[in-house]
């Protein structure tokens, strides 16, 4: 009996243990079911997010990546627009002196590099040749007058010959006329036995006279007359010779015997030599003011409209910096012929306001001309700006990690920044040097830790982390 009770007790304990195990098993199954449900929900959420990203970022549909970009923020600042180029340094005062007379140099009182003062004698000449010059020009004038008179006399002689020929021709015409009248009278007579012979004789006389008339007319017409154009040339030669003669007399009467400096400066070139014969058409000496300087710039057709008189400038020569101001803009361009054709450029002069001995004439220097300036405007780096084939200017701003294309209106530009008149606001973040991959709506990031293809990787890591936490 006791054994039976013991067996029964064991059976009850075993049954309770089985039931307990069943209950525990059901609890574990419940937990497992909850974990599976959570994983399914997470997967659905992830797929929804990924689907939205793929739809909104067509440029990255293949691998689902975010494009890493560099950016900068629009800011309110001042902007200066410069035309940067090179310039030749020249003197504002440069005078080339020519000999006052054709004469021998008897004294040179300066050399290259000397500083001279206004009124200082530079070169002296022997004046003895002036009378010879006057005499020579007088001869040339007289010869021109004689040459014209000779042409006039030729025409007078020719006209006299023509008149003589015309007199002879008129006399022959009268004889022919009389003979014709005589023939007509003979035709009216009744003397038949001699009439025909007489008419024949007179006809022969007429024929001979007509031959003579024809010969005289040919000789008359062959007479040469000096043309009006040659007579005009002779008149011009007289006028030219007269001008030269008057000029020589004026130089003789008024010319100085020396070259005198008209303004302070430095002798930069000397061409005359003591003892040599100088000519009024050949330069003798050149004087420049080496302190009053200007920079000569040539601009092309795209730059010309931006430069105007009064624009400020900075001239750089070595380590020295000088201030300048545009003082002259040529009214027309100059054409130069090159190997590939002709080019046109516009001359611009910049007065240097604080030149010194370190700035050398004929040296080339860098120059920045301030062509435009504005204050407190919205600006962006020029690397952000794009222009399409139709000339439309636009850029991309970053909004919610997306590239948003915006049309812009540009103002003035410097080498690094550009004024935005419309299209972008202060503090907006713009993409620098946007590649062709970036279009309106492209997902972008400026975080360098985000690499191409890492977005989905990070999402998977986040999902796995959540799954592991749920399991635990």
JSON list of C-alpha atoms in Angstrom, two decimals, residues 45-227:
[
{"chain": "A", "resi": 45, "resn": "UNK", "atom": "CA", "xyz": [10.28, 50.19, -41.56]},
{"chain": "A", "resi": 46, "resn": "UNK", "atom": "CA", "xyz": [13.73, 49.88, -43.09]},
{"chain": "A", "resi": 47, "resn": "UNK", "atom": "CA", "xyz": [12.28, 48.92, -46.47]},
{"chain": "A", "resi": 48, "resn": "UNK", "atom": "CA", "xyz": [9.90, 51.91, -46.39]},
{"chain": "A", "resi": 49, "resn": "UNK", "atom": "CA", "xyz": [12.76, 54.29, -45.58]},
{"chain": "A", "resi": 50, "resn": "UNK", "atom": "CA", "xyz": [14.97, 52.81, -48.23]},
{"chain": "A", "resi": 51, "resn": "UNK", "atom": "CA", "xyz": [12.21, 52.98, -50.80]},
{"chain": "A", "resi": 52, "resn": "UNK", "atom": "CA", "xyz": [11.63, 56.66, -50.08]},
{"chain": "A", "resi": 53, "resn": "UNK", "atom": "CA", "xyz": [15.33, 57.39, -50.43]},
{"chain": "A", "resi": 54, "resn": "UNK", "atom": "CA", "xyz": [15.55, 55.52, -53.72]},
{"chain": "A", "resi": 55, "resn": "UNK", "atom": "CA", "xyz": [12.53, 57.37, -55.10]},
{"chain": "A", "resi": 56, "resn": "UNK", "atom": "CA", "xyz": [13.75, 60.82, -54.00]},
{"chain": "A", "resi": 57, "resn": "UNK", "atom": "CA", "xyz": [17.31, 60.32, -55.18]},
{"chain": "A", "resi": 58, "resn": "UNK", "atom": "CA", "xyz": [17.15, 59.17, -58.78]},
{"chain": "A", "resi": 59, "resn": "UNK", "atom": "CA", "xyz": [20.81, 59.93, -59.32]},
{"chain": "A", "resi": 60, "resn": "UNK", "atom": "CA", "xyz": [21.70, 57.23, -56.80]},
{"chain": "A", "resi": 61, "resn": "UNK", "atom": "CA", "xyz": [19.13, 54.50, -57.60]},
{"chain": "A", "resi": 62, "resn": "UNK", "atom": "CA", "xyz": [21.72, 51.93, -58.56]},
{"chain": "A", "resi": 63, "resn": "UNK", "atom": "CA", "xyz": [23.70, 51.71, -55.35]},
{"chain": "A", "resi": 64, "resn": "UNK", "atom": "CA", "xyz": [21.68, 54.02, -53.09]},
{"chain": "A", "resi": 65, "resn": "UNK", "atom": "CA", "xyz": [24.69, 56.12, -52.08]},
{"chain": "A", "resi": 66, "resn": "UNK", "atom": "CA", "xyz": [24.91, 59.67, -50.73]},
{"chain": "A", "resi": 67, "resn": "UNK", "atom": "CA", "xyz": [27.31, 62.01, -52.63]},
{"chain": "A", "resi": 68, "resn": "UNK", "atom": "CA", "xyz": [29.93, 63.64, -50.47]},
{"chain": "A", "resi": 69, "resn": "UNK", "atom": "CA", "xyz": [30.29, 67.35, -51.32]},
{"chain": "A", "resi": 70, "resn": "UNK", "atom": "CA", "xyz": [32.17, 70.39, -50.15]},
{"chain": "A", "resi": 71, "resn": "UNK", "atom": "CA", "xyz": [30.11, 73.41, -49.25]},
{"chain": "A", "resi": 72, "resn": "UNK", "atom": "CA", "xyz": [30.23, 76.98, -48.05]},
{"chain": "A", "resi": 73, "resn": "UNK", "atom": "CA", "xyz": [27.66, 79.34, -46.66]},
{"chain": "A", "resi": 74, "resn": "UNK", "atom": "CA", "xyz": [26.40, 82.45, -48.40]},
{"chain": "A", "resi": 75, "resn": "UNK", "atom": "CA", "xyz": [27.34, 85.51, -46.41]},
{"chain": "A", "resi": 76, "resn": "UNK", "atom": "CA", "xyz": [26.84, 89.24, -46.41]},
{"chain": "A", "resi": 77, "resn": "UNK", "atom": "CA", "xyz": [30.12, 90.96, -47.20]},
{"chain": "A", "resi": 78, "resn": "UNK", "atom": "CA", "xyz": [31.79, 93.65, -49.30]},
{"chain": "A", "resi": 79, "resn": "UNK", "atom": "CA", "xyz": [33.09, 92.72, -52.74]},
{"chain": "A", "resi": 80, "resn": "UNK", "atom": "CA", "xyz": [35.62, 94.35, -55.04]},
{"chain": "A", "resi": 81, "resn": "UNK", "atom": "CA", "xyz": [35.99, 93.41, -58.69]},
{"chain": "A", "resi": 82, "resn": "UNK", "atom": "CA", "xyz": [39.47, 93.82, -60.17]},
{"chain": "A", "resi": 83, "resn": "UNK", "atom": "CA", "xyz": [40.87, 93.59, -63.68]},
{"chain": "A", "resi": 84, "resn": "UNK", "atom": "CA", "xyz": [44.23, 91.92, -63.18]},
{"chain": "A", "resi": 85, "resn": "UNK", "atom": "CA", "xyz": [46.76, 92.19, -65.98]},
{"chain": "A", "resi": 86, "resn": "UNK", "atom": "CA", "xyz": [50.25, 93.52, -66.75]},
{"chain": "A", "resi": 87, "resn": "UNK", "atom": "CA", "xyz": [51.36, 97.05, -67.63]},
{"chain": "A", "resi": 88, "resn": "UNK", "atom": "CA", "xyz": [54.38, 98.81, -69.12]},
{"chain": "A", "resi": 89, "resn": "UNK", "atom": "CA", "xyz": [55.76, 101.64, -67.02]},
{"chain": "A", "resi": 90, "resn": "UNK", "atom": "CA", "xyz": [56.21, 104.89, -68.95]},
{"chain": "A", "resi": 91, "resn": "UNK", "atom": "CA", "xyz": [56.86, 108.53, -68.16]},
{"chain": "A", "resi": 92, "resn": "UNK", "atom": "CA", "xyz": [54.00, 111.01, -68.16]},
{"chain": "A", "resi": 93, "resn": "UNK", "atom": "CA", "xyz": [56.42, 113.52, -69.63]},
{"chain": "A", "resi": 94, "resn": "UNK", "atom": "CA", "xyz": [58.65, 112.38, -72.47]},
{"chain": "A", "resi": 95, "resn": "UNK", "atom": "CA", "xyz": [60.15, 114.84, -74.93]},
{"chain": "A", "resi": 96, "resn": "UNK", "atom": "CA", "xyz": [62.17, 113.99, -78.01]},
{"chain": "A", "resi": 97, "resn": "UNK", "atom": "CA", "xyz": [64.14, 117.03, -79.21]},
{"chain": "A", "resi": 98, "resn": "UNK", "atom": "CA", "xyz": [65.10, 117.56, -82.86]},
{"chain": "A", "resi": 99, "resn": "UNK", "atom": "CA", "xyz": [67.84, 119.87, -84.16]},
{"chain": "A", "resi": 100, "resn": "UNK", "atom": "CA", "xyz": [66.58, 123.41, -84.83]},
{"chain": "A", "resi": 101, "resn": "UNK", "atom": "CA", "xyz": [68.71, 123.54, -87.98]},
{"chain": "A", "resi": 102, "resn": "UNK", "atom": "CA", "xyz": [70.57, 121.31, -90.38]},
{"chain": "A", "resi": 103, "resn": "UNK", "atom": "CA", "xyz": [74.00, 121.94, -89.00]},
{"chain": "A", "resi": 104, "resn": "UNK", "atom": "CA", "xyz": [77.14, 120.69, -87.33]},
{"chain": "A", "resi": 105, "resn": "UNK", "atom": "CA", "xyz": [77.08, 119.85, -83.61]},
{"chain": "A", "resi": 106, "resn": "UNK", "atom": "CA", "xyz": [79.67, 121.98, -81.85]},
{"chain": "A", "resi": 107, "resn": "UNK", "atom": "CA", "xyz": [78.86, 121.18, -78.20]},
{"chain": "A", "resi": 108, "resn": "UNK", "atom": "CA", "xyz": [76.90, 118.59, -76.13]},
{"chain": "A", "resi": 109, "resn": "UNK", "atom": "CA", "xyz": [76.57, 119.52, -72.46]},
{"chain": "A", "resi": 110, "resn": "UNK", "atom": "CA", "xyz": [74.73, 116.39, -71.15]},
{"chain": "A", "resi": 111, "resn": "UNK", "atom": "CA", "xyz": [75.03, 112.61, -71.14]},
{"chain": "A", "resi": 112, "resn": "UNK", "atom": "CA", "xyz": [72.55, 109.79, -70.63]},
{"chain": "A", "resi": 113, "resn": "UNK", "atom": "CA", "xyz": [71.38, 109.65, -67.02]},
{"chain": "A", "resi": 114, "resn": "UNK", "atom": "CA", "xyz": [71.94, 113.33, -66.27]},
{"chain": "A", "resi": 115, "resn": "UNK", "atom": "CA", "xyz": [69.18, 115.25, -64.57]},
{"chain": "A", "resi": 116, "resn": "UNK", "atom": "CA", "xyz": [68.33, 118.48, -66.39]},
{"chain": "A", "resi": 117, "resn": "UNK", "atom": "CA", "xyz": [66.33, 121.57, -65.49]},
{"chain": "A", "resi": 118, "resn": "UNK", "atom": "CA", "xyz": [63.91, 123.52, -67.66]},
{"chain": "A", "resi": 119, "resn": "UNK", "atom": "CA", "xyz": [65.87, 126.14, -69.66]},
{"chain": "A", "resi": 120, "resn": "UNK", "atom": "CA", "xyz": [69.15, 124.23, -69.60]},
{"chain": "A", "resi": 121, "resn": "UNK", "atom": "CA", "xyz": [71.14, 124.11, -72.88]},
{"chain": "A", "resi": 122, "resn": "UNK", "atom": "CA", "xyz": [71.56, 120.52, -74.07]},
{"chain": "A", "resi": 123, "resn": "UNK", "atom": "CA", "xyz": [73.20, 120.79, -77.53]},
{"chain": "A", "resi": 124, "resn": "UNK", "atom": "CA", "xyz": [74.72, 123.69, -79.54]},
{"chain": "A", "resi": 125, "resn": "UNK", "atom": "CA", "xyz": [74.95, 123.96, -83.34]},
{"chain": "A", "resi": 126, "resn": "UNK", "atom": "CA", "xyz": [77.01, 125.84, -85.90]},
{"chain": "A", "resi": 127, "resn": "UNK", "atom": "CA", "xyz": [74.63, 128.30, -87.61]},
{"chain": "A", "resi": 128, "resn": "UNK", "atom": "CA", "xyz": [76.75, 128.95, -90.74]},
{"chain": "A", "resi": 129, "resn": "UNK", "atom": "CA", "xyz": [74.78, 126.46, -92.81]},
{"chain": "A", "resi": 130, "resn": "UNK", "atom": "CA", "xyz": [71.54, 128.43, -92.52]},
{"chain": "A", "resi": 131, "resn": "UNK", "atom": "CA", "xyz": [72.42, 130.87, -95.33]},
{"chain": "A", "resi": 132, "resn": "UNK", "atom": "CA", "xyz": [73.43, 127.97, -97.54]},
{"chain": "A", "resi": 133, "resn": "UNK", "atom": "CA", "xyz": [70.10, 126.31, -96.84]},
{"chain": "A", "resi": 134, "resn": "UNK", "atom": "CA", "xyz": [68.24, 129.48, -97.79]},
{"chain": "A", "resi": 135, "resn": "UNK", "atom": "CA", "xyz": [70.26, 129.82, -101.01]},
{"chain": "A", "resi": 136, "resn": "UNK", "atom": "CA", "xyz": [69.64, 126.19, -101.94]},
{"chain": "A", "resi": 137, "resn": "UNK", "atom": "CA", "xyz": [65.89, 126.53, -101.39]},
{"chain": "A", "resi": 138, "resn": "UNK", "atom": "CA", "xyz": [65.88, 129.76, -103.42]},
{"chain": "A", "resi": 139, "resn": "UNK", "atom": "CA", "xyz": [67.45, 127.91, -106.36]},
{"chain": "A", "resi": 140, "resn": "UNK", "atom": "CA", "xyz": [64.90, 125.11, -106.07]},
{"chain": "A", "resi": 141, "resn": "UNK", "atom": "CA", "xyz": [62.08, 127.64, -106.07]},
{"chain": "A", "resi": 142, "resn": "UNK", "atom": "CA", "xyz": [63.46, 129.48, -109.09]},
{"chain": "A", "resi": 143, "resn": "UNK", "atom": "CA", "xyz": [63.87, 126.21, -110.98]},
{"chain": "A", "resi": 144, "resn": "UNK", "atom": "CA", "xyz": [60.26, 125.28, -110.23]},
{"chain": "A", "resi": 145, "resn": "UNK", "atom": "CA", "xyz": [59.08, 128.64, -111.61]},
{"chain": "A", "resi": 146, "resn": "UNK", "atom": "CA", "xyz": [61.20, 128.23, -114.74]},
{"chain": "A", "resi": 147, "resn": "UNK", "atom": "CA", "xyz": [59.92, 124.71, -115.29]},
{"chain": "A", "resi": 148, "resn": "UNK", "atom": "CA", "xyz": [56.35, 125.95, -115.15]},
{"chain": "A", "resi": 149, "resn": "UNK", "atom": "CA", "xyz": [57.14, 128.80, -117.57]},
{"chain": "A", "resi": 150, "resn": "UNK", "atom": "CA", "xyz": [58.76, 126.35, -119.98]},
{"chain": "A", "resi": 151, "resn": "UNK", "atom": "CA", "xyz": [55.53, 124.30, -120.05]},
{"chain": "A", "resi": 152, "resn": "UNK", "atom": "CA", "xyz": [53.49, 127.44, -120.66]},
{"chain": "A", "resi": 153, "resn": "UNK", "atom": "CA", "xyz": [55.81, 128.47, -123.52]},
{"chain": "A", "resi": 154, "resn": "UNK", "atom": "CA", "xyz": [55.52, 125.02, -125.07]},
{"chain": "A", "resi": 155, "resn": "UNK", "atom": "CA", "xyz": [51.78, 125.40, -125.19]},
{"chain": "A", "resi": 156, "resn": "UNK", "atom": "CA", "xyz": [52.08, 128.89, -126.68]},
{"chain": "A", "resi": 157, "resn": "UNK", "atom": "CA", "xyz": [54.35, 127.61, -129.48]},
{"chain": "A", "resi": 158, "resn": "UNK", "atom": "CA", "xyz": [52.03, 124.71, -130.11]},
{"chain": "A", "resi": 159, "resn": "UNK", "atom": "CA", "xyz": [49.04, 127.01, -130.35]},
{"chain": "A", "resi": 160, "resn": "UNK", "atom": "CA", "xyz": [50.86, 129.29, -132.82]},
{"chain": "A", "resi": 161, "resn": "UNK", "atom": "CA", "xyz": [51.59, 126.30, -135.05]},
{"chain": "A", "resi": 162, "resn": "UNK", "atom": "CA", "xyz": [47.98, 125.21, -134.87]},
{"chain": "A", "resi": 163, "resn": "UNK", "atom": "CA", "xyz": [46.87, 128.71, -135.87]},
{"chain": "A", "resi": 164, "resn": "UNK", "atom": "CA", "xyz": [49.24, 128.65, -138.89]},
{"chain": "A", "resi": 165, "resn": "UNK", "atom": "CA", "xyz": [47.93, 125.28, -139.99]},
{"chain": "A", "resi": 166, "resn": "UNK", "atom": "CA", "xyz": [44.35, 126.47, -139.64]},
{"chain": "A", "resi": 167, "resn": "UNK", "atom": "CA", "xyz": [45.12, 129.51, -141.83]},
{"chain": "A", "resi": 168, "resn": "UNK", "atom": "CA", "xyz": [46.58, 127.32, -144.56]},
{"chain": "A", "resi": 169, "resn": "UNK", "atom": "CA", "xyz": [43.67, 124.89, -144.33]},
{"chain": "A", "resi": 170, "resn": "UNK", "atom": "CA", "xyz": [41.13, 127.69, -144.64]},
{"chain": "A", "resi": 171, "resn": "UNK", "atom": "CA", "xyz": [42.97, 129.03, -147.73]},
{"chain": "A", "resi": 172, "resn": "UNK", "atom": "CA", "xyz": [42.80, 125.58, -149.37]},
{"chain": "A", "resi": 173, "resn": "UNK", "atom": "CA", "xyz": [39.12, 125.34, -148.55]},
{"chain": "A", "resi": 174, "resn": "UNK", "atom": "CA", "xyz": [38.51, 128.67, -150.33]},
{"chain": "A", "resi": 175, "resn": "UNK", "atom": "CA", "xyz": [40.44, 127.50, -153.40]},
{"chain": "A", "resi": 176, "resn": "UNK", "atom": "CA", "xyz": [38.40, 124.31, -153.54]},
{"chain": "A", "resi": 177, "resn": "UNK", "atom": "CA", "xyz": [35.22, 126.29, -153.23]},
{"chain": "A", "resi": 178, "resn": "UNK", "atom": "CA", "xyz": [36.21, 128.60, -156.10]},
{"chain": "A", "resi": 179, "resn": "UNK", "atom": "CA", "xyz": [37.14, 125.68, -158.34]},
{"chain": "A", "resi": 180, "resn": "UNK", "atom": "CA", "xyz": [33.79, 124.04, -157.66]},
{"chain": "A", "resi": 181, "resn": "UNK", "atom": "CA", "xyz": [32.07, 127.29, -158.69]},
{"chain": "A", "resi": 182, "resn": "UNK", "atom": "CA", "xyz": [34.11, 127.45, -161.89]},
{"chain": "A", "resi": 183, "resn": "UNK", "atom": "CA", "xyz": [33.20, 123.83, -162.70]},
{"chain": "A", "resi": 184, "resn": "UNK", "atom": "CA", "xyz": [29.55, 124.69, -162.14]},
{"chain": "A", "resi": 185, "resn": "UNK", "atom": "CA", "xyz": [29.80, 127.67, -164.55]},
{"chain": "A", "resi": 186, "resn": "UNK", "atom": "CA", "xyz": [31.50, 125.56, -167.22]},
{"chain": "A", "resi": 187, "resn": "UNK", "atom": "CA", "xyz": [28.69, 123.08, -166.97]},
{"chain": "A", "resi": 188, "resn": "UNK", "atom": "CA", "xyz": [26.27, 125.84, -167.96]},
{"chain": "A", "resi": 189, "resn": "UNK", "atom": "CA", "xyz": [28.19, 126.92, -171.13]},
{"chain": "A", "resi": 190, "resn": "UNK", "atom": "CA", "xyz": [27.71, 125.61, -174.68]},
{"chain": "A", "resi": 191, "resn": "UNK", "atom": "CA", "xyz": [31.37, 125.26, -175.59]},
{"chain": "A", "resi": 192, "resn": "UNK", "atom": "CA", "xyz": [31.37, 121.51, -175.81]},
{"chain": "A", "resi": 193, "resn": "UNK", "atom": "CA", "xyz": [34.71, 121.10, -177.54]},
{"chain": "A", "resi": 194, "resn": "UNK", "atom": "CA", "xyz": [36.79, 122.42, -174.51]},
{"chain": "A", "resi": 195, "resn": "UNK", "atom": "CA", "xyz": [34.40, 122.17, -171.55]},
{"chain": "A", "resi": 196, "resn": "UNK", "atom": "CA", "xyz": [35.11, 118.61, -170.58]},
{"chain": "A", "resi": 197, "resn": "UNK", "atom": "CA", "xyz": [38.87, 119.10, -170.62]},
{"chain": "A", "resi": 198, "resn": "UNK", "atom": "CA", "xyz": [38.63, 122.17, -168.44]},
{"chain": "A", "resi": 199, "resn": "UNK", "atom": "CA", "xyz": [36.33, 120.43, -165.93]},
{"chain": "A", "resi": 200, "resn": "UNK", "atom": "CA", "xyz": [38.70, 117.50, -165.74]},
{"chain": "A", "resi": 201, "resn": "UNK", "atom": "CA", "xyz": [41.64, 119.82, -165.06]},
{"chain": "A", "resi": 202, "resn": "UNK", "atom": "CA", "xyz": [39.80, 121.62, -162.30]},
{"chain": "A", "resi": 203, "resn": "UNK", "atom": "CA", "xyz": [38.74, 118.31, -160.71]},
{"chain": "A", "resi": 204, "resn": "UNK", "atom": "CA", "xyz": [42.38, 117.30, -160.62]},
{"chain": "A", "resi": 205, "resn": "UNK", "atom": "CA", "xyz": [43.26, 120.62, -158.95]},
{"chain": "A", "resi": 206, "resn": "UNK", "atom": "CA", "xyz": [40.54, 120.01, -156.33]},
{"chain": "A", "resi": 207, "resn": "UNK", "atom": "CA", "xyz": [41.86, 116.51, -155.66]},
{"chain": "A", "resi": 208, "resn": "UNK", "atom": "CA", "xyz": [45.34, 117.88, -155.10]},
{"chain": "A", "resi": 209, "resn": "UNK", "atom": "CA", "xyz": [44.07, 120.58, -152.78]},
{"chain": "A", "resi": 210, "resn": "UNK", "atom": "CA", "xyz": [42.03, 118.07, -150.75]},
{"chain": "A", "resi": 211, "resn": "UNK", "atom": "CA", "xyz": [45.15, 115.93, -150.36]},
{"chain": "A", "resi": 212, "resn": "UNK", "atom": "CA", "xyz": [47.06, 118.96, -149.11]},
{"chain": "A", "resi": 213, "resn": "UNK", "atom": "CA", "xyz": [44.22, 119.85, -146.74]},
{"chain": "A", "resi": 214, "resn": "UNK", "atom": "CA", "xyz": [44.15, 116.36, -145.30]},
{"chain": "A", "resi": 215, "resn": "UNK", "atom": "CA", "xyz": [47.92, 116.42, -144.75]},
{"chain": "A", "resi": 216, "resn": "UNK", "atom": "CA", "xyz": [47.79, 119.79, -143.03]},
{"chain": "A", "resi": 217, "resn": "UNK", "atom": "CA", "xyz": [44.98, 118.70, -140.72]},
{"chain": "A", "resi": 218, "resn": "UNK", "atom": "CA", "xyz": [46.93, 115.60, -139.69]},
{"chain": "A", "resi": 219, "resn": "UNK", "atom": "CA", "xyz": [50.01, 117.69, -138.94]},
{"chain": "A", "resi": 220, "resn": "UNK", "atom": "CA", "xyz": [47.92, 120.16, -136.99]},
{"chain": "A", "resi": 221, "resn": "UNK", "atom": "CA", "xyz": [46.25, 117.44, -134.95]},
{"chain": "A", "resi": 222, "resn": "UNK", "atom": "CA", "xyz": [49.62, 115.84, -134.13]},
{"chain": "A", "resi": 223, "resn": "UNK", "atom": "CA", "xyz": [50.88, 118.96, -132.39]},
{"chain": "A", "resi": 224, "resn": "UNK", "atom": "CA", "xyz": [51.59, 118.21, -128.63]},
{"chain": "A", "resi": 225, "resn": "UNK", "atom": "CA", "xyz": [50.06, 120.32, -125.91]},
{"chain": "A", "resi": 226, "resn": "UNK", "atom": "CA", "xyz": [51.10, 120.11, -122.25]},
{"chain": "A", "resi": 227, "resn": "UNK", "atom": "CA", "xyz": [48.17, 118.65, -120.29]}
]
